[in-house]
Amino acid sequence: MIDRRSFLALPALLSLAAAPIGKAFAAPAASASPGIALFMIGDIRVTALASGYIDIGLDLFPRTPRAEGEAALAESPQQRPLRGHVNAFLVESAGRTILVDAGASATVFPTAGRFPGSLQAVGVAAADVDLVVSTHLHVDHIGGLTDANGRAVFDRAALVIAEAERQHWLAAETLDRTRTEARPFVHAARNALAAYAERLVAVSGDREIAPGVRIVPTYGHTPGHSALHLSSGDRQALIWGDIIHAPALQFARPDWTIAFDADQDAAVATRARMLDRSASDRLLVFGAHLPFPGAGYVVRRGQAYRFEAAHHEFGN
Ligand SMILES: [Zn+2]
């Protein structure tokens, strides 16, 4: 029988008893939690790498009437806050290891700095990476490319980027036209280019960079924004970078741009073209800002589209 004294002592006893178990099963801090998920496109292996998330708001969507945006978000139980995930991808094809984007840096985005831990969780060392493909040089895609001293993390890898992207960030007028508070982002892009200057491969147009792996122009979000098309056997996939920032808004309304689309009309045209192609060819798409693991299919719905998350692959 439990008397009053032992009843009062019960919480303390329970916490004592629980302590060793609690320690043994202590979950890692959420901030340190990596995220990886594997997909096979024929013989090509794609590993999604979580870098975290950045919460955004409807005010970043200049062509979205507030009430319509609110109504679209209200349809989903998961859209408050409006959360953009940040994903990078590792592609392994015919013995080549290719990193596509490198997440955000924790110093710039404290919620989105998990990229190094996720890459480590795959068991791939920086020296194992042959090529780094940058879809574009926005700061949420290049955080893991350089260390605290500005040196290249992937010290053996070539950096593959569209020539138009390289020219844009290096142009004097790009810095001149950028308002003062956003200039650190231009410098970050330039620093990434400088760190890989000796191993920079700037490409124009559609080009194969490894067996079954092509870099394809998807200009609009930035002047040299690029995607990666993967093809092996009868399967195809597209790592499309920043085609969609807010799934709850933009699959249904591809004309709703985000403020970061450098050329708003070109971004709309490219988004429309990529959504049409992805739906028609039933491509497995990987998005830098789709909910982790950022993989799924574009399905037509009326005049527009919806997103269907890819089922998890168990690798057997
Ligand atoms: Zn982005």
PDB file of C-alpha atoms and ligand atoms in Angstrom:
ATOM      1  CA  MET A   1       0.000   0.000   0.000  1.00  0.00           C
ATOM      2  CA  ILE A   2       1.312   3.433  -0.869  1.00  0.00           C
ATOM      3  CA  ASP A   3       1.110   5.869   2.034  1.00  0.00           C
ATOM      4  CA  ARG A   4       1.209   9.595   1.675  1.00  0.00           C
ATOM      5  CA  ARG A   5       4.946   9.878   2.292  1.00  0.00           C
ATOM      6  CA  SER A   6       5.960   7.331  -0.327  1.00  0.00           C
ATOM      7  CA  PHE A   7       3.359   8.767  -2.712  1.00  0.00           C
ATOM      8  CA  LEU A   8       5.025  12.165  -2.406  1.00  0.00           C
ATOM      9  CA  ALA A   9       8.392  10.522  -3.001  1.00  0.00           C
ATOM     10  CA  LEU A  10       7.121   8.615  -6.049  1.00  0.00           C
ATOM     11  CA  PRO A  11       8.008  11.152  -8.735  1.00  0.00           C
ATOM     12  CA  ALA A  12      11.563  11.331  -7.396  1.00  0.00           C
ATOM     13  CA  LEU A  13      11.833   7.524  -7.317  1.00  0.00           C
ATOM     14  CA  LEU A  14      10.455   7.254 -10.830  1.00  0.00           C
ATOM     15  CA  SER A  15      12.846   9.836 -12.139  1.00  0.00           C
ATOM     16  CA  LEU A  16      15.731   8.008 -10.459  1.00  0.00           C
ATOM     17  CA  ALA A  17      14.651   4.720 -11.956  1.00  0.00           C
ATOM     18  CA  ALA A  18      14.208   6.337 -15.340  1.00  0.00           C
ATOM     19  CA  ALA A  19      17.529   8.133 -15.336  1.00  0.00           C
ATOM     20  CA  PRO A  20      19.782   5.355 -16.643  1.00  0.00           C
ATOM     21  CA  ILE A  21      17.217   4.350 -19.268  1.00  0.00           C
ATOM     22  CA  GLY A  22      16.721   7.972 -20.229  1.00  0.00           C
ATOM     23  CA  LYS A  23      20.456   8.333 -20.684  1.00  0.00           C
ATOM     24  CA  ALA A  24      20.878   5.122 -22.636  1.00  0.00           C
ATOM     25  CA  PHE A  25      18.103   6.042 -25.054  1.00  0.00           C
ATOM     26  CA  ALA A  26      18.713   9.780 -25.120  1.00  0.00           C
ATOM     27  CA  ALA A  27      17.701  11.070 -28.517  1.00  0.00           C
ATOM     28  CA  PRO A  28      20.206  13.330 -30.238  1.00  0.00           C
ATOM     29  CA  ALA A  29      19.300  16.999 -30.052  1.00  0.00           C
ATOM     30  CA  ALA A  30      16.895  17.893 -32.826  1.00  0.00           C
ATOM     31  CA  SER A  31      19.380  20.444 -34.109  1.00  0.00           C
ATOM     32  CA  ALA A  32      21.898  17.660 -34.739  1.00  0.00           C
ATOM     33  CA  SER A  33      19.500  15.228 -36.379  1.00  0.00           C
ATOM     34  CA  PRO A  34      20.660  14.280 -39.874  1.00  0.00           C
ATOM     35  CA  GLY A  35      18.347  12.990 -42.550  1.00  0.00           C
ATOM     36  CA  ILE A  36      19.066  10.671 -45.443  1.00  0.00           C
ATOM     37  CA  ALA A  37      16.883   8.675 -47.819  1.00  0.00           C
ATOM     38  CA  LEU A  38      17.904   6.484 -50.733  1.00  0.00           C
ATOM     39  CA  PHE A  39      16.360   6.149 -54.186  1.00  0.00           C
ATOM     40  CA  MET A  40      17.393   4.052 -57.189  1.00  0.00           C
ATOM     41  CA  ILE A  41      16.908   5.263 -60.753  1.00  0.00           C
ATOM     42  CA  GLY A  42      17.947   2.121 -62.588  1.00  0.00           C
ATOM     43  CA  ASP A  43      21.632   1.796 -61.689  1.00  0.00           C
ATOM     44  CA  ILE A  44      21.951   5.373 -60.442  1.00  0.00           C
ATOM     45  CA  ARG A  45      21.711   5.871 -56.707  1.00  0.00           C
ATOM     46  CA  VAL A  46      20.355   9.143 -55.333  1.00  0.00           C
ATOM     47  CA  THR A  47      20.604   9.912 -51.631  1.00  0.00           C
ATOM     48  CA  ALA A  48      18.582  12.836 -50.332  1.00  0.00           C
ATOM     49  CA  LEU A  49      20.472  14.807 -47.681  1.00  0.00           C
ATOM     50  CA  ALA A  50      18.490  16.959 -45.258  1.00  0.00           C
ATOM     51  CA  SER A  51      19.991  20.329 -44.441  1.00  0.00           C
ATOM     52  CA  GLY A  52      16.992  21.501 -42.415  1.00  0.00           C
ATOM     53  CA  TYR A  53      14.356  24.119 -43.048  1.00  0.00           C
ATOM     54  CA  ILE A  54      13.702  27.823 -43.372  1.00  0.00           C
ATOM     55  CA  ASP A  55      10.329  29.278 -42.433  1.00  0.00           C
ATOM     56  CA  ILE A  56       9.011  31.788 -44.914  1.00  0.00           C
ATOM     57  CA  GLY A  57       5.827  33.829 -45.280  1.00  0.00           C
ATOM     58  CA  LEU A  58       3.225  34.722 -47.875  1.00  0.00           C
ATOM     59  CA  ASP A  59       4.765  38.171 -48.131  1.00  0.00           C
ATOM     60  CA  LEU A  60       7.593  36.539 -50.112  1.00  0.00           C
ATOM     61  CA  PHE A  61       5.154  35.677 -52.928  1.00  0.00           C
ATOM     62  CA  PRO A  62       4.607  38.989 -54.762  1.00  0.00           C
ATOM     63  CA  ARG A  63       2.017  37.687 -57.246  1.00  0.00           C
ATOM     64  CA  THR A  64      -0.075  35.825 -54.686  1.00  0.00           C
ATOM     65  CA  PRO A  65      -3.137  37.758 -53.488  1.00  0.00           C
ATOM     66  CA  ARG A  66      -3.103  37.441 -49.699  1.00  0.00           C
ATOM     67  CA  ALA A  67      -6.598  35.961 -49.354  1.00  0.00           C
ATOM     68  CA  GLU A  68      -6.008  33.374 -52.103  1.00  0.00           C
ATOM     69  CA  GLY A  69      -2.687  32.412 -50.563  1.00  0.00           C
ATOM     70  CA  GLU A  70      -4.246  32.054 -47.119  1.00  0.00           C
ATOM     71  CA  ALA A  71      -7.035  29.911 -48.591  1.00  0.00           C
ATOM     72  CA  ALA A  72      -4.533  27.615 -50.332  1.00  0.00           C
ATOM     73  CA  LEU A  73      -2.517  27.181 -47.141  1.00  0.00           C
ATOM     74  CA  ALA A  74      -5.660  26.554 -45.097  1.00  0.00           C
ATOM     75  CA  GLU A  75      -6.350  23.385 -47.147  1.00  0.00           C
ATOM     76  CA  SER A  76      -3.348  21.641 -45.596  1.00  0.00           C
ATOM     77  CA  PRO A  77      -2.829  20.837 -41.914  1.00  0.00           C
ATOM     78  CA  GLN A  78       0.930  21.123 -42.424  1.00  0.00           C
ATOM     79  CA  GLN A  79       1.368  24.600 -43.853  1.00  0.00           C
ATOM     80  CA  ARG A  80       1.662  26.658 -40.665  1.00  0.00           C
ATOM     81  CA  PRO A  81       4.356  27.827 -40.548  1.00  0.00           C
ATOM     82  CA  LEU A  82       5.026  27.933 -44.292  1.00  0.00           C
ATOM     83  CA  ARG A  83       8.182  25.871 -44.120  1.00  0.00           C
ATOM     84  CA  GLY A  84      10.666  25.451 -46.923  1.00  0.00           C
ATOM     85  CA  HIS A  85      12.837  22.406 -46.451  1.00  0.00           C
ATOM     86  CA  VAL A  86      16.443  22.594 -47.611  1.00  0.00           C
ATOM     87  CA  ASN A  87      17.716  19.455 -49.318  1.00  0.00           C
ATOM     88  CA  ALA A  88      20.883  18.474 -51.133  1.00  0.00           C
ATOM     89  CA  PHE A  89      21.387  15.263 -53.101  1.00  0.00           C
ATOM     90  CA  LEU A  90      24.187  12.790 -53.633  1.00  0.00           C
ATOM     91  CA  VAL A  91      24.234  11.006 -56.993  1.00  0.00           C
ATOM     92  CA  GLU A  92      26.320   7.894 -57.591  1.00  0.00           C
ATOM     93  CA  SER A  93      26.583   6.693 -61.160  1.00  0.00           C
ATOM     94  CA  ALA A  94      29.151   4.360 -62.741  1.00  0.00           C
ATOM     95  CA  GLY A  95      31.688   4.928 -59.970  1.00  0.00           C
ATOM     96  CA  ARG A  96      31.286   8.718 -60.008  1.00  0.00           C
ATOM     97  CA  THR A  97      30.166  10.489 -56.836  1.00  0.00           C
ATOM     98  CA  ILE A  98      28.341  13.735 -57.536  1.00  0.00           C
ATOM     99  CA  LEU A  99      27.038  16.154 -54.947  1.00  0.00           C
ATOM    100  CA  VAL A 100      24.149  18.360 -56.060  1.00  0.00           C
ATOM    101  CA  ASP A 101      24.066  21.509 -53.919  1.00  0.00           C
ATOM    102  CA  ALA A 102      25.402  21.676 -50.370  1.00  0.00           C
ATOM    103  CA  GLY A 103      22.646  23.035 -48.151  1.00  0.00           C
ATOM    104  CA  ALA A 104      22.781  26.129 -46.011  1.00  0.00           C
ATOM    105  CA  SER A 105      25.333  27.164 -43.437  1.00  0.00           C
ATOM    106  CA  ALA A 106      24.245  27.030 -39.791  1.00  0.00           C
ATOM    107  CA  THR A 107      25.748  30.448 -39.198  1.00  0.00           C
ATOM    108  CA  VAL A 108      23.446  32.019 -41.793  1.00  0.00           C
ATOM    109  CA  PHE A 109      20.393  29.798 -41.174  1.00  0.00           C
ATOM    110  CA  PRO A 110      20.516  28.123 -37.726  1.00  0.00           C
ATOM    111  CA  THR A 111      17.609  25.802 -38.652  1.00  0.00           C
ATOM    112  CA  ALA A 112      19.133  24.692 -41.943  1.00  0.00           C
ATOM    113  CA  GLY A 113      22.710  23.718 -41.176  1.00  0.00           C
ATOM    114  CA  ARG A 114      22.400  19.941 -40.975  1.00  0.00           C
ATOM    115  CA  PHE A 115      24.027  19.245 -44.351  1.00  0.00           C
ATOM    116  CA  PRO A 116      27.489  18.173 -43.066  1.00  0.00           C
ATOM    117  CA  GLY A 117      25.920  15.736 -40.579  1.00  0.00           C
ATOM    118  CA  SER A 118      23.652  14.233 -43.214  1.00  0.00           C
ATOM    119  CA  LEU A 119      26.540  13.706 -45.627  1.00  0.00           C
ATOM    120  CA  GLN A 120      28.546  12.123 -42.819  1.00  0.00           C
ATOM    121  CA  ALA A 121      25.616   9.806 -42.055  1.00  0.00           C
ATOM    122  CA  VAL A 122      25.865   8.420 -45.608  1.00  0.00           C
ATOM    123  CA  GLY A 123      29.509   7.532 -44.975  1.00  0.00           C
ATOM    124  CA  VAL A 124      30.831   9.647 -47.821  1.00  0.00           C
ATOM    125  CA  ALA A 125      33.913  11.712 -47.060  1.00  0.00           C
ATOM    126  CA  ALA A 126      34.600  15.046 -48.735  1.00  0.00           C
ATOM    127  CA  ALA A 127      37.522  13.484 -50.609  1.00  0.00           C
ATOM    128  CA  ASP A 128      35.181  10.852 -52.116  1.00  0.00           C
ATOM    129  CA  VAL A 129      33.229  13.484 -54.056  1.00  0.00           C
ATOM    130  CA  ASP A 130      34.311  13.779 -57.717  1.00  0.00           C
ATOM    131  CA  LEU A 131      31.953  16.521 -58.850  1.00  0.00           C
ATOM    132  CA  VAL A 132      29.883  19.152 -57.121  1.00  0.00           C
ATOM    133  CA  VAL A 133      27.017  20.480 -59.221  1.00  0.00           C
ATOM    134  CA  SER A 134      25.570  23.780 -58.115  1.00  0.00           C
ATOM    135  CA  THR A 135      22.012  24.323 -59.357  1.00  0.00           C
ATOM    136  CA  HIS A 136      22.609  27.994 -58.550  1.00  0.00           C
ATOM    137  CA  LEU A 137      24.643  30.066 -56.125  1.00  0.00           C
ATOM    138  CA  HIS A 138      21.996  31.209 -53.644  1.00  0.00           C
ATOM    139  CA  VAL A 139      23.224  31.042 -50.093  1.00  0.00           C
ATOM    140  CA  ASP A 140      20.873  28.197 -49.066  1.00  0.00           C
ATOM    141  CA  HIS A 141      22.577  25.940 -51.640  1.00  0.00           C
ATOM    142  CA  ILE A 142      26.271  26.644 -51.080  1.00  0.00           C
ATOM    143  CA  GLY A 143      26.619  26.597 -47.277  1.00  0.00           C
ATOM    144  CA  GLY A 144      28.521  23.312 -47.194  1.00  0.00           C
ATOM    145  CA  LEU A 145      30.895  24.114 -50.057  1.00  0.00           C
ATOM    146  CA  THR A 146      33.398  26.059 -47.973  1.00  0.00           C
ATOM    147  CA  ASP A 147      34.735  25.844 -44.431  1.00  0.00           C
ATOM    148  CA  ALA A 148      34.945  28.628 -41.823  1.00  0.00           C
ATOM    149  CA  ASN A 149      38.100  29.915 -43.509  1.00  0.00           C
ATOM    150  CA  GLY A 150      36.483  30.057 -46.923  1.00  0.00           C
ATOM    151  CA  ARG A 151      38.389  27.049 -48.250  1.00  0.00           C
ATOM    152  CA  ALA A 152      36.862  24.364 -50.457  1.00  0.00           C
ATOM    153  CA  VAL A 153      35.485  21.479 -48.361  1.00  0.00           C
ATOM    154  CA  PHE A 154      35.463  19.150 -51.377  1.00  0.00           C
ATOM    155  CA  ASP A 155      39.125  19.590 -52.131  1.00  0.00           C
ATOM    156  CA  ARG A 156      39.306  17.091 -54.981  1.00  0.00           C
ATOM    157  CA  ALA A 157      35.996  17.877 -56.677  1.00  0.00           C
ATOM    158  CA  ALA A 158      35.357  20.013 -59.715  1.00  0.00           C
ATOM    159  CA  LEU A 159      32.530  22.526 -59.326  1.00  0.00           C
ATOM    160  CA  VAL A 160      30.117  22.300 -62.252  1.00  0.00           C
ATOM    161  CA  ILE A 161      27.937  25.324 -62.860  1.00  0.00           C
ATOM    162  CA  ALA A 162      26.233  27.067 -65.768  1.00  0.00           C
ATOM    163  CA  GLU A 163      28.414  29.680 -67.410  1.00  0.00           C
ATOM    164  CA  ALA A 164      25.486  32.125 -67.189  1.00  0.00           C
ATOM    165  CA  GLU A 165      25.387  31.636 -63.413  1.00  0.00           C
ATOM    166  CA  ARG A 166      29.118  32.225 -63.073  1.00  0.00           C
ATOM    167  CA  GLN A 167      28.935  35.393 -65.168  1.00  0.00           C
ATOM    168  CA  HIS A 168      25.931  36.727 -63.255  1.00  0.00           C
ATOM    169  CA  TRP A 169      27.523  36.547 -59.806  1.00  0.00           C
ATOM    170  CA  LEU A 170      30.877  37.888 -60.955  1.00  0.00           C
ATOM    171  CA  ALA A 171      29.394  40.834 -62.876  1.00  0.00           C
ATOM    172  CA  ALA A 172      30.054  44.240 -61.327  1.00  0.00           C
ATOM    173  CA  GLU A 173      26.461  45.341 -61.996  1.00  0.00           C
ATOM    174  CA  THR A 174      25.078  42.406 -59.967  1.00  0.00           C
ATOM    175  CA  LEU A 175      26.694  43.829 -56.839  1.00  0.00           C
ATOM    176  CA  ASP A 176      25.786  47.403 -57.813  1.00  0.00           C
ATOM    177  CA  ARG A 177      22.111  46.538 -58.266  1.00  0.00           C
ATOM    178  CA  THR A 178      21.874  44.584 -54.991  1.00  0.00           C
ATOM    179  CA  ARG A 179      20.683  46.543 -51.985  1.00  0.00           C
ATOM    180  CA  THR A 180      23.224  46.854 -49.202  1.00  0.00           C
ATOM    181  CA  GLU A 181      21.641  44.392 -46.780  1.00  0.00           C
ATOM    182  CA  ALA A 182      21.593  41.632 -49.451  1.00  0.00           C
ATOM    183  CA  ARG A 183      25.166  42.147 -50.613  1.00  0.00           C
ATOM    184  CA  PRO A 184      26.591  39.466 -48.271  1.00  0.00           C
ATOM    185  CA  PHE A 185      24.729  36.947 -50.471  1.00  0.00           C
ATOM    186  CA  VAL A 186      26.579  38.165 -53.559  1.00  0.00           C
ATOM    187  CA  HIS A 187      29.866  37.923 -51.681  1.00  0.00           C
ATOM    188  CA  ALA A 188      28.986  34.388 -50.523  1.00  0.00           C
ATOM    189  CA  ALA A 189      28.418  33.321 -54.133  1.00  0.00           C
ATOM    190  CA  ARG A 190      31.686  34.909 -55.193  1.00  0.00           C
ATOM    191  CA  ASN A 191      33.540  33.251 -52.317  1.00  0.00           C
ATOM    192  CA  ALA A 192      32.253  29.832 -53.393  1.00  0.00           C
ATOM    193  CA  LEU A 193      33.411  30.486 -56.966  1.00  0.00           C
ATOM    194  CA  ALA A 194      36.800  31.661 -55.701  1.00  0.00           C
ATOM    195  CA  ALA A 195      37.283  28.573 -53.499  1.00  0.00           C
ATOM    196  CA  TYR A 196      36.785  26.289 -56.514  1.00  0.00           C
ATOM    197  CA  ALA A 197      38.354  28.612 -59.117  1.00  0.00           C
ATOM    198  CA  GLU A 198      41.034  26.113 -60.124  1.00  0.00           C
ATOM    199  CA  ARG A 199      38.528  23.319 -60.616  1.00  0.00           C
ATOM    200  CA  LEU A 200      35.582  25.243 -62.009  1.00  0.00           C
ATOM    201  CA  VAL A 201      33.729  23.717 -64.967  1.00  0.00           C
ATOM    202  CA  ALA A 202      31.323  26.276 -66.441  1.00  0.00           C
ATOM    203  CA  VAL A 203      28.942  24.727 -68.969  1.00  0.00           C
ATOM    204  CA  SER A 204      26.507  26.107 -71.505  1.00  0.00           C
ATOM    205  CA  GLY A 205      23.363  24.319 -72.625  1.00  0.00           C
ATOM    206  CA  ASP A 206      22.475  20.680 -72.048  1.00  0.00           C
ATOM    207  CA  ARG A 207      25.529  18.533 -71.333  1.00  0.00           C
ATOM    208  CA  GLU A 208      26.322  15.041 -70.033  1.00  0.00           C
ATOM    209  CA  ILE A 209      28.628  15.225 -67.000  1.00  0.00           C
ATOM    210  CA  ALA A 210      28.649  11.530 -66.017  1.00  0.00           C
ATOM    211  CA  PRO A 211      27.056   8.362 -67.455  1.00  0.00           C
ATOM    212  CA  GLY A 212      23.291   8.985 -67.518  1.00  0.00           C
ATOM    213  CA  VAL A 213      23.662  12.368 -65.808  1.00  0.00           C
ATOM    214  CA  ARG A 214      22.992  15.597 -67.739  1.00  0.00           C
ATOM    215  CA  ILE A 215      23.010  19.187 -66.558  1.00  0.00           C
ATOM    216  CA  VAL A 216      20.114  21.043 -68.199  1.00  0.00           C
ATOM    217  CA  PRO A 217      19.330  24.764 -68.321  1.00  0.00           C
ATOM    218  CA  THR A 218      16.323  25.841 -66.252  1.00  0.00           C
ATOM    219  CA  TYR A 219      17.090  29.553 -66.193  1.00  0.00           C
ATOM    220  CA  GLY A 220      14.732  31.992 -64.489  1.00  0.00           C
ATOM    221  CA  HIS A 221      15.053  31.622 -60.725  1.00  0.00           C
ATOM    222  CA  THR A 222      18.619  32.789 -61.343  1.00  0.00           C
ATOM    223  CA  PRO A 223      20.223  33.585 -64.720  1.00  0.00           C
ATOM    224  CA  GLY A 224      22.038  30.232 -64.774  1.00  0.00           C
ATOM    225  CA  HIS A 225      19.730  28.056 -62.676  1.00  0.00           C
ATOM    226  CA  SER A 226      20.204  24.415 -63.759  1.00  0.00           C
ATOM    227  CA  ALA A 227      18.694  21.018 -63.151  1.00  0.00           C
ATOM    228  CA  LEU A 228      20.161  17.539 -63.351  1.00  0.00           C
ATOM    229  CA  HIS A 229      18.478  14.926 -65.525  1.00  0.00           C
ATOM    230  CA  LEU A 230      19.162  11.298 -64.615  1.00  0.00           C
ATOM    231  CA  SER A 231      18.487   8.346 -66.877  1.00  0.00           C
ATOM    232  CA  SER A 232      19.222   4.656 -66.368  1.00  0.00           C
ATOM    233  CA  GLY A 233      17.431   1.672 -67.850  1.00  0.00           C
ATOM    234  CA  ASP A 234      13.811   2.687 -68.303  1.00  0.00           C
ATOM    235  CA  ARG A 235      13.795   5.152 -65.405  1.00  0.00           C
ATOM    236  CA  GLN A 236      14.294   8.906 -65.442  1.00  0.00           C
ATOM    237  CA  ALA A 237      14.536  11.508 -62.729  1.00  0.00           C
ATOM    238  CA  LEU A 238      15.068  15.213 -62.426  1.00  0.00           C
ATOM    239  CA  ILE A 239      16.858  17.026 -59.615  1.00  0.00           C
ATOM    240  CA  TRP A 240      15.239  20.343 -60.323  1.00  0.00           C
ATOM    241  CA  GLY A 241      16.697  22.774 -57.782  1.00  0.00           C
ATOM    242  CA  ASP A 242      14.371  25.700 -57.052  1.00  0.00           C
ATOM    243  CA  ILE A 243      11.429  25.078 -59.395  1.00  0.00           C
ATOM    244  CA  ILE A 244       9.000  24.993 -56.432  1.00  0.00           C
ATOM    245  CA  HIS A 245       9.460  26.798 -53.105  1.00  0.00           C
ATOM    246  CA  ALA A 246       5.996  26.335 -51.592  1.00  0.00           C
ATOM    247  CA  PRO A 247       4.270  23.118 -52.717  1.00  0.00           C
ATOM    248  CA  ALA A 248       0.959  24.185 -51.139  1.00  0.00           C
ATOM    249  CA  LEU A 249       0.898  27.234 -53.401  1.00  0.00           C
ATOM    250  CA  GLN A 250       2.833  26.653 -56.583  1.00  0.00           C
ATOM    251  CA  PHE A 251       1.759  23.221 -57.889  1.00  0.00           C
ATOM    252  CA  ALA A 252      -1.774  24.585 -58.169  1.00  0.00           C
ATOM    253  CA  ARG A 253      -0.589  28.065 -59.233  1.00  0.00           C
ATOM    254  CA  PRO A 254       2.710  27.805 -61.155  1.00  0.00           C
ATOM    255  CA  ASP A 255       2.366  31.526 -61.967  1.00  0.00           C
ATOM    256  CA  TRP A 256       2.874  32.451 -58.297  1.00  0.00           C
ATOM    257  CA  THR A 257       6.500  33.489 -58.079  1.00  0.00           C
ATOM    258  CA  ILE A 258       8.736  33.922 -55.061  1.00  0.00           C
ATOM    259  CA  ALA A 259      10.590  37.201 -54.492  1.00  0.00           C
ATOM    260  CA  PHE A 260      13.912  35.404 -55.037  1.00  0.00           C
ATOM    261  CA  ASP A 261      13.029  34.561 -58.665  1.00  0.00           C
ATOM    262  CA  ALA A 262      15.512  36.895 -60.335  1.00  0.00           C
ATOM    263  CA  ASP A 263      13.499  37.065 -63.578  1.00  0.00           C
ATOM    264  CA  GLN A 264       9.879  36.592 -62.503  1.00  0.00           C
ATOM    265  CA  ASP A 265       8.441  35.926 -65.977  1.00  0.00           C
ATOM    266  CA  ALA A 266      11.251  33.553 -66.958  1.00  0.00           C
ATOM    267  CA  ALA A 267      10.803  31.686 -63.663  1.00  0.00           C
ATOM    268  CA  VAL A 268       7.081  31.223 -64.396  1.00  0.00           C
ATOM    269  CA  ALA A 269       7.820  29.971 -67.918  1.00  0.00           C
ATOM    270  CA  THR A 270      10.494  27.552 -66.696  1.00  0.00           C
ATOM    271  CA  ARG A 271       8.279  26.275 -63.868  1.00  0.00           C
ATOM    272  CA  ALA A 272       5.438  25.659 -66.341  1.00  0.00           C
ATOM    273  CA  ARG A 273       7.784  23.822 -68.719  1.00  0.00           C
ATOM    274  CA  MET A 274       9.346  21.643 -66.009  1.00  0.00           C
ATOM    275  CA  LEU A 275       6.001  20.761 -64.427  1.00  0.00           C
ATOM    276  CA  ASP A 276       4.580  19.810 -67.835  1.00  0.00           C
ATOM    277  CA  ARG A 277       7.631  17.690 -68.678  1.00  0.00           C
ATOM    278  CA  SER A 278       7.726  16.028 -65.256  1.00  0.00           C
ATOM    279  CA  ALA A 279       4.045  15.111 -65.424  1.00  0.00           C
ATOM    280  CA  SER A 280       4.149  13.962 -69.071  1.00  0.00           C
ATOM    281  CA  ASP A 281       7.272  11.812 -68.637  1.00  0.00           C
ATOM    282  CA  ARG A 282       6.318  10.666 -65.111  1.00  0.00           C
ATOM    283  CA  LEU A 283       9.715  11.745 -63.861  1.00  0.00           C
ATOM    284  CA  LEU A 284      10.725  11.157 -60.275  1.00  0.00           C
ATOM    285  CA  VAL A 285      11.545  14.716 -59.249  1.00  0.00           C
ATOM    286  CA  PHE A 286      13.820  15.851 -56.445  1.00  0.00           C
ATOM    287  CA  GLY A 287      13.408  19.407 -55.182  1.00  0.00           C
ATOM    288  CA  ALA A 288      15.753  21.444 -53.037  1.00  0.00           C
ATOM    289  CA  HIS A 289      12.774  22.873 -51.137  1.00  0.00           C
ATOM    290  CA  LEU A 290      10.170  20.108 -51.341  1.00  0.00           C
ATOM    291  CA  PRO A 291       9.416  18.405 -48.003  1.00  0.00           C
ATOM    292  CA  PHE A 292      12.315  16.089 -47.106  1.00  0.00           C
ATOM    293  CA  PRO A 293      13.323  13.787 -48.744  1.00  0.00           C
ATOM    294  CA  GLY A 294      12.155  16.143 -51.456  1.00  0.00           C
ATOM    295  CA  ALA A 295      11.184  13.345 -53.849  1.00  0.00           C
ATOM    296  CA  GLY A 296       7.916  12.790 -55.649  1.00  0.00           C
ATOM    297  CA  TYR A 297       5.839  13.000 -58.774  1.00  0.00           C
ATOM    298  CA  VAL A 298       4.025  15.808 -60.526  1.00  0.00           C
ATOM    299  CA  VAL A 299       0.435  14.824 -61.294  1.00  0.00           C
ATOM    300  CA  ARG A 300      -1.920  16.865 -63.483  1.00  0.00           C
ATOM    301  CA  ARG A 301      -4.980  18.314 -61.775  1.00  0.00           C
ATOM    302  CA  GLY A 302      -7.259  20.366 -64.022  1.00  0.00           C
ATOM    303  CA  GLN A 303      -5.218  23.120 -65.649  1.00  0.00           C
ATOM    304  CA  ALA A 304      -2.432  22.750 -63.080  1.00  0.00           C
ATOM    305  CA  TYR A 305      -0.791  20.101 -60.910  1.00  0.00           C
ATOM    306  CA  ARG A 306      -0.500  18.478 -57.527  1.00  0.00           C
ATOM    307  CA  PHE A 307       2.490  16.859 -55.826  1.00  0.00           C
ATOM    308  CA  GLU A 308       2.560  13.212 -54.836  1.00  0.00           C
ATOM    309  CA  ALA A 309       5.370  12.303 -52.447  1.00  0.00           C
ATOM    310  CA  ALA A 310       7.480   9.325 -53.550  1.00  0.00           C
ATOM    311  CA  HIS A 311       7.010   6.174 -51.524  1.00  0.00           C
ATOM    312  CA  HIS A 312       9.981   5.225 -49.408  1.00  0.00           C
ATOM    313  CA  GLU A 313      12.339   2.765 -51.075  1.00  0.00           C
ATOM    314  CA  PHE A 314      13.642   0.011 -48.854  1.00  0.00           C
ATOM    315  CA  GLY A 315      16.561  -0.927 -51.066  1.00  0.00           C
ATOM    316  CA  ASN A 316      15.761  -4.620 -51.379  1.00  0.00           C
TER     317      ASN A 316
HETATM  318 ZN    ZN B   1      16.848  27.815 -52.717  1.00  0.00          ZN
END
